[in-house]
GROMACS .gro file of C-alpha atoms in nm:
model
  208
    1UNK     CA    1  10.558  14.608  13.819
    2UNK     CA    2  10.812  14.355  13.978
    3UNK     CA    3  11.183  14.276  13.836
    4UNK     CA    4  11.294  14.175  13.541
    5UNK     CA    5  11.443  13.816  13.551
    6UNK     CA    6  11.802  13.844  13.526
    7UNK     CA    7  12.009  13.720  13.236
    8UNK     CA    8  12.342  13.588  13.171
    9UNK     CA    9  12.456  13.615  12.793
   10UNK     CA   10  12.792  13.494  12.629
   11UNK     CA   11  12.780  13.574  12.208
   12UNK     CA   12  13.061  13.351  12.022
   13UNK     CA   13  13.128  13.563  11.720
   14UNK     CA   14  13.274  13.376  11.400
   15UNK     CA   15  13.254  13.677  11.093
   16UNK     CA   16  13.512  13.485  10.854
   17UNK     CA   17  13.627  13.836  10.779
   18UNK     CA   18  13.873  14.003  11.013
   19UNK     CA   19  13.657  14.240  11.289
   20UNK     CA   20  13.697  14.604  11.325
   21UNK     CA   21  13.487  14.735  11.605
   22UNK     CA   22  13.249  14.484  11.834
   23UNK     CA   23  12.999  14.689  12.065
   24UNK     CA   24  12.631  14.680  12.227
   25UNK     CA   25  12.514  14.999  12.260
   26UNK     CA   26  12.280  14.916  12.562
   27UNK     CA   27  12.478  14.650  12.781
   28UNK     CA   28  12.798  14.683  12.951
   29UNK     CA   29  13.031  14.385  12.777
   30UNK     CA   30  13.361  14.226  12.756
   31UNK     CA   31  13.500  14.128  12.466
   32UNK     CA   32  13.771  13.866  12.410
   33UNK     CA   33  13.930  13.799  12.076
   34UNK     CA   34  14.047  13.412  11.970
   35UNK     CA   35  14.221  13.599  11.647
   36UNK     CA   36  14.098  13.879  11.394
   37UNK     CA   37  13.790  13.669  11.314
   38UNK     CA   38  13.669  13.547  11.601
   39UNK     CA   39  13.546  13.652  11.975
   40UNK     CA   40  13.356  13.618  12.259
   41UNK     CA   41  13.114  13.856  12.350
   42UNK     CA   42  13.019  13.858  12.738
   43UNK     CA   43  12.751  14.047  12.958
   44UNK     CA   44  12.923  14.226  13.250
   45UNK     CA   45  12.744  14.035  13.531
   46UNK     CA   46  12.370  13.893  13.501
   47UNK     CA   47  12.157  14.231  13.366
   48UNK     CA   48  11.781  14.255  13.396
   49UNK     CA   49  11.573  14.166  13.124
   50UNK     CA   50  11.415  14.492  13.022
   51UNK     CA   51  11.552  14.609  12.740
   52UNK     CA   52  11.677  14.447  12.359
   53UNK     CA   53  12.045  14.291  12.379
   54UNK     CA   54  12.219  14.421  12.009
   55UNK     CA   55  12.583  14.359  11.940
   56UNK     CA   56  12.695  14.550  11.624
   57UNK     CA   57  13.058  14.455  11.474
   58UNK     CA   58  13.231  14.602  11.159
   59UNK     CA   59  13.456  14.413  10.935
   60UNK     CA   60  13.766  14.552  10.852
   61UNK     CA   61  13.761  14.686  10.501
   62UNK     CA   62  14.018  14.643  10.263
   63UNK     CA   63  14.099  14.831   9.988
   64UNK     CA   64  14.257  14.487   9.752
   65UNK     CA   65  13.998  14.352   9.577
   66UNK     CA   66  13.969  13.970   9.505
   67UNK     CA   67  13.898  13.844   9.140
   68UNK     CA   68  13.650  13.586   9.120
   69UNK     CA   69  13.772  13.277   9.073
   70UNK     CA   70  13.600  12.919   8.936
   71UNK     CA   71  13.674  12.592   8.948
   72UNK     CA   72  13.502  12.252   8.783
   73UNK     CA   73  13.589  11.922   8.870
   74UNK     CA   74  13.466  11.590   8.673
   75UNK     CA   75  13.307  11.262   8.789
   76UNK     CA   76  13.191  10.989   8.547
   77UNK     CA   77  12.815  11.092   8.660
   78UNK     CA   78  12.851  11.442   8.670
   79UNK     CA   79  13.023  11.785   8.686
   80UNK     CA   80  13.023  12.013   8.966
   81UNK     CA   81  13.121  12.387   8.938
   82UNK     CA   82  13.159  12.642   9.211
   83UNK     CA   83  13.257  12.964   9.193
   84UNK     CA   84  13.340  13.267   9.466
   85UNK     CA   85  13.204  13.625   9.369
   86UNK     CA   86  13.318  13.861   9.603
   87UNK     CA   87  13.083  14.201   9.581
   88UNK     CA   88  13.272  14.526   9.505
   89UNK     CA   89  13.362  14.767   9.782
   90UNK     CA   90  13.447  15.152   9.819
   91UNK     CA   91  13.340  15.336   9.427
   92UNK     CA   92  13.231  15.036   9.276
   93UNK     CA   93  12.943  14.951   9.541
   94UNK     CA   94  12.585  15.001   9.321
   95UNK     CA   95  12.335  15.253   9.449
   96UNK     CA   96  12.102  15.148   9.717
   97UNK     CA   97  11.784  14.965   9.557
   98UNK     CA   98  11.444  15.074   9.640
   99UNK     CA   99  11.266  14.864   9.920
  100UNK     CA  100  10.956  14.775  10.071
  101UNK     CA  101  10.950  14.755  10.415
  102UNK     CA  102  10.573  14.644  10.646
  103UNK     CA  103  10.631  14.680  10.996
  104UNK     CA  104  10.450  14.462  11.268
  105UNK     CA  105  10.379  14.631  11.622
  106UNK     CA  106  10.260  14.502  11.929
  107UNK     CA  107  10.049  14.727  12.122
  108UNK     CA  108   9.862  14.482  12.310
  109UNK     CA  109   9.859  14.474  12.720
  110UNK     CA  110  10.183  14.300  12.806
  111UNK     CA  111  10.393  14.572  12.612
  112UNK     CA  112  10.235  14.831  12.873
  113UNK     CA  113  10.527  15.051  13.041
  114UNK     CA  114  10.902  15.105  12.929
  115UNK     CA  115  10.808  14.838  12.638
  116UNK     CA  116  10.574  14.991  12.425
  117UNK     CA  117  10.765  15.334  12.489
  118UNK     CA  118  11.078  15.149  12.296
  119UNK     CA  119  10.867  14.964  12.034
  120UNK     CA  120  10.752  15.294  11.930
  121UNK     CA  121  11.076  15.480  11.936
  122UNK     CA  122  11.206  15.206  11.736
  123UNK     CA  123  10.913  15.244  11.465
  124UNK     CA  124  10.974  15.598  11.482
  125UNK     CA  125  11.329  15.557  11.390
  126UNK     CA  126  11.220  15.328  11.144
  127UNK     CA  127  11.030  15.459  10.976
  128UNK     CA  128  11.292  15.823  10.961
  129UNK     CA  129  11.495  15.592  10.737
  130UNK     CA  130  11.305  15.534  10.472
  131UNK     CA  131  11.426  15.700  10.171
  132UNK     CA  132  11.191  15.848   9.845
  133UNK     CA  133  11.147  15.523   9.610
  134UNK     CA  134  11.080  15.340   9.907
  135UNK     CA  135  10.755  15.195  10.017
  136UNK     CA  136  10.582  15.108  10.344
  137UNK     CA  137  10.284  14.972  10.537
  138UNK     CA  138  10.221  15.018  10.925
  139UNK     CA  139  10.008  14.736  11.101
  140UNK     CA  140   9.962  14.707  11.500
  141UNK     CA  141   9.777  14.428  11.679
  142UNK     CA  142   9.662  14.346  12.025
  143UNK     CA  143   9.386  14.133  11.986
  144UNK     CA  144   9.256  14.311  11.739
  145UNK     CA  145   9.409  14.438  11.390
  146UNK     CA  146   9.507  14.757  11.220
  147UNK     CA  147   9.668  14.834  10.898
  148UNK     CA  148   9.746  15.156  10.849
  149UNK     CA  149   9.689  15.156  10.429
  150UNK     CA  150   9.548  14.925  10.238
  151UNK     CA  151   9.821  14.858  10.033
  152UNK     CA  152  10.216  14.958  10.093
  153UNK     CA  153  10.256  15.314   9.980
  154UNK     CA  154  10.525  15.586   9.896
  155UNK     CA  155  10.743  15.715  10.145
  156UNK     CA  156  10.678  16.091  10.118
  157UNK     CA  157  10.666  16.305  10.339
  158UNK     CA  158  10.252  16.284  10.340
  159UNK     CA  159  10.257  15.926  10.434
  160UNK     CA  160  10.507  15.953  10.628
  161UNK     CA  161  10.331  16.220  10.811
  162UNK     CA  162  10.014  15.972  10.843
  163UNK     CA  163  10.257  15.695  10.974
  164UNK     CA  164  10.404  15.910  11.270
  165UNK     CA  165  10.062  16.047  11.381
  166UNK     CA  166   9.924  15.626  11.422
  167UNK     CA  167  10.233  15.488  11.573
  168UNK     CA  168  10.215  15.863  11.876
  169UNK     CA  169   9.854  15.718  11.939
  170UNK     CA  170   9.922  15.361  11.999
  171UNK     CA  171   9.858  15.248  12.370
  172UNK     CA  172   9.920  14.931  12.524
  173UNK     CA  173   9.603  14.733  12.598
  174UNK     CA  174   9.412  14.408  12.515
  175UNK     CA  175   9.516  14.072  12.450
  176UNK     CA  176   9.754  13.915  12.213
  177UNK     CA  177   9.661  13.748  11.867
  178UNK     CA  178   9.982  13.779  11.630
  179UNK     CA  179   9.872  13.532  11.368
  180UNK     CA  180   9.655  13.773  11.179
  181UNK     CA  181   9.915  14.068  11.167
  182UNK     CA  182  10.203  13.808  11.055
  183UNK     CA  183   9.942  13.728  10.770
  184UNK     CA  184   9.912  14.090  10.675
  185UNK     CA  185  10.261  14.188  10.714
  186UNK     CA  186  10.322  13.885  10.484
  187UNK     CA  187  10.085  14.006  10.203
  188UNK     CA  188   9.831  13.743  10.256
  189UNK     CA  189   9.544  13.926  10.467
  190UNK     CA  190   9.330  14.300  10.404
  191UNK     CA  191   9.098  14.389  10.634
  192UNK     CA  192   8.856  14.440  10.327
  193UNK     CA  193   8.915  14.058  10.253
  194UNK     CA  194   8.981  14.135   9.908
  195UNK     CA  195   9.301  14.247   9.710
  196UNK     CA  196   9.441  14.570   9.822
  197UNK     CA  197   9.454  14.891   9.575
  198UNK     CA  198   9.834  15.041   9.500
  199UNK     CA  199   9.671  15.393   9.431
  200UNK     CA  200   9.893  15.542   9.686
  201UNK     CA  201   9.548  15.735   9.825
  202UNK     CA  202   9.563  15.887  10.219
  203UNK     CA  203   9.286  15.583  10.405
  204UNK     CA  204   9.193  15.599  10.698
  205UNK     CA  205   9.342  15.310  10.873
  206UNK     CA  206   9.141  14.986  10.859
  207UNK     CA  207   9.086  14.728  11.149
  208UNK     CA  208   8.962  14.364  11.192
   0.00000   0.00000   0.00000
């Protein structure tokens, strides 16, 4: 395979809160702060492009807590209100809500190499962070279509088991045709062509 294309990268960072930490945790980067709220995020030198570029920051959390406040101002055609809410922090935050999560791969010919080894490690981690009350789908595409269930499912450790053992056999071949697994991520597609069950049952995967 021949080199990546190299890439320059500068990140201006505006949070509106007052940062804590800035880091990428796979490029080298300088970081220069305007004030608490704002900075510039640089790549060390161009880089190759062969891996994700991710920049995680932390606000700095503060243990005052605002009260909401209102306001409503008149006009002789109408009345505008606005008010700020600012969510609790520390105790007070609410349990974490169930979610569904369907997850999109590309396993089709270009992703061969270091790619599809990180698109599946990703999954993988993914997928290790879904917690019981949660549910889940799996579909890959090349030019052709998989979806793992026919419907999103539990995360338990059955399905989860299921999950693991299709994302370890994905290889990178084909062509490309991402319309059709955006549809089915989104809901809108079954390989069946028909509504898909919420049993929960163990399919076998299903392809178009």
């Amino acid at each position: 395979m021949g080199r990546s294309t190299p890439v320059s990268l500068s990140v201006v960072l505006k949070s509106g809160v007052s940062l804590a930490a800035i880091e990428s945790p796979y490029h080298p980067v300088d970081v220069t702060r305007a004030d608490d709220k704002t900075a510039t995020v640089t790549l060390k030198g161009p880089v190759p492009a062969d891996r994700d570029f991710v920049l995680n920051w932390k606000s700095s959390r503060r243990r005052r807590r605002r009260k909401p406040r209102s306001s409503a101002k008149r006009s002789t055609a109408r009345t505008i209100i606005w008010a700020m809410v600012v969510p609790p922090v520390g105790a007070a935050v609410p349990q974490r809500q169930a979610r569904e999560a369907i997850f999109v791969i590309d396993n089709s010919g270009s992703m061969a190499g270091e790619s599809i080894n990180q698109a599946k490690k990703a999954l993988s981690l993914a997928l290790s962070e879904l917690k019981p009350g949660d549910r889940f789908n799996v579909v890959r595409f090349d030019d052709t279509l998989t979806v793992l269930f026919s419907d999103a499912v539990p995360a338990d450790t059955e399905h989860l088991t299921v999950a693991q053992r299709f994302v370890d056999g994905l290889q990178a071949a084909g062509g490309t045709e991402i319309y059709p697994a955006l549809e089915s991520g989104a809901g809108r597609h079954h390989a069946d062509g028909q509504d898909a069950s919420a049993s929960g049952d163990l399919p076998s995967p299903t392809a178009t």
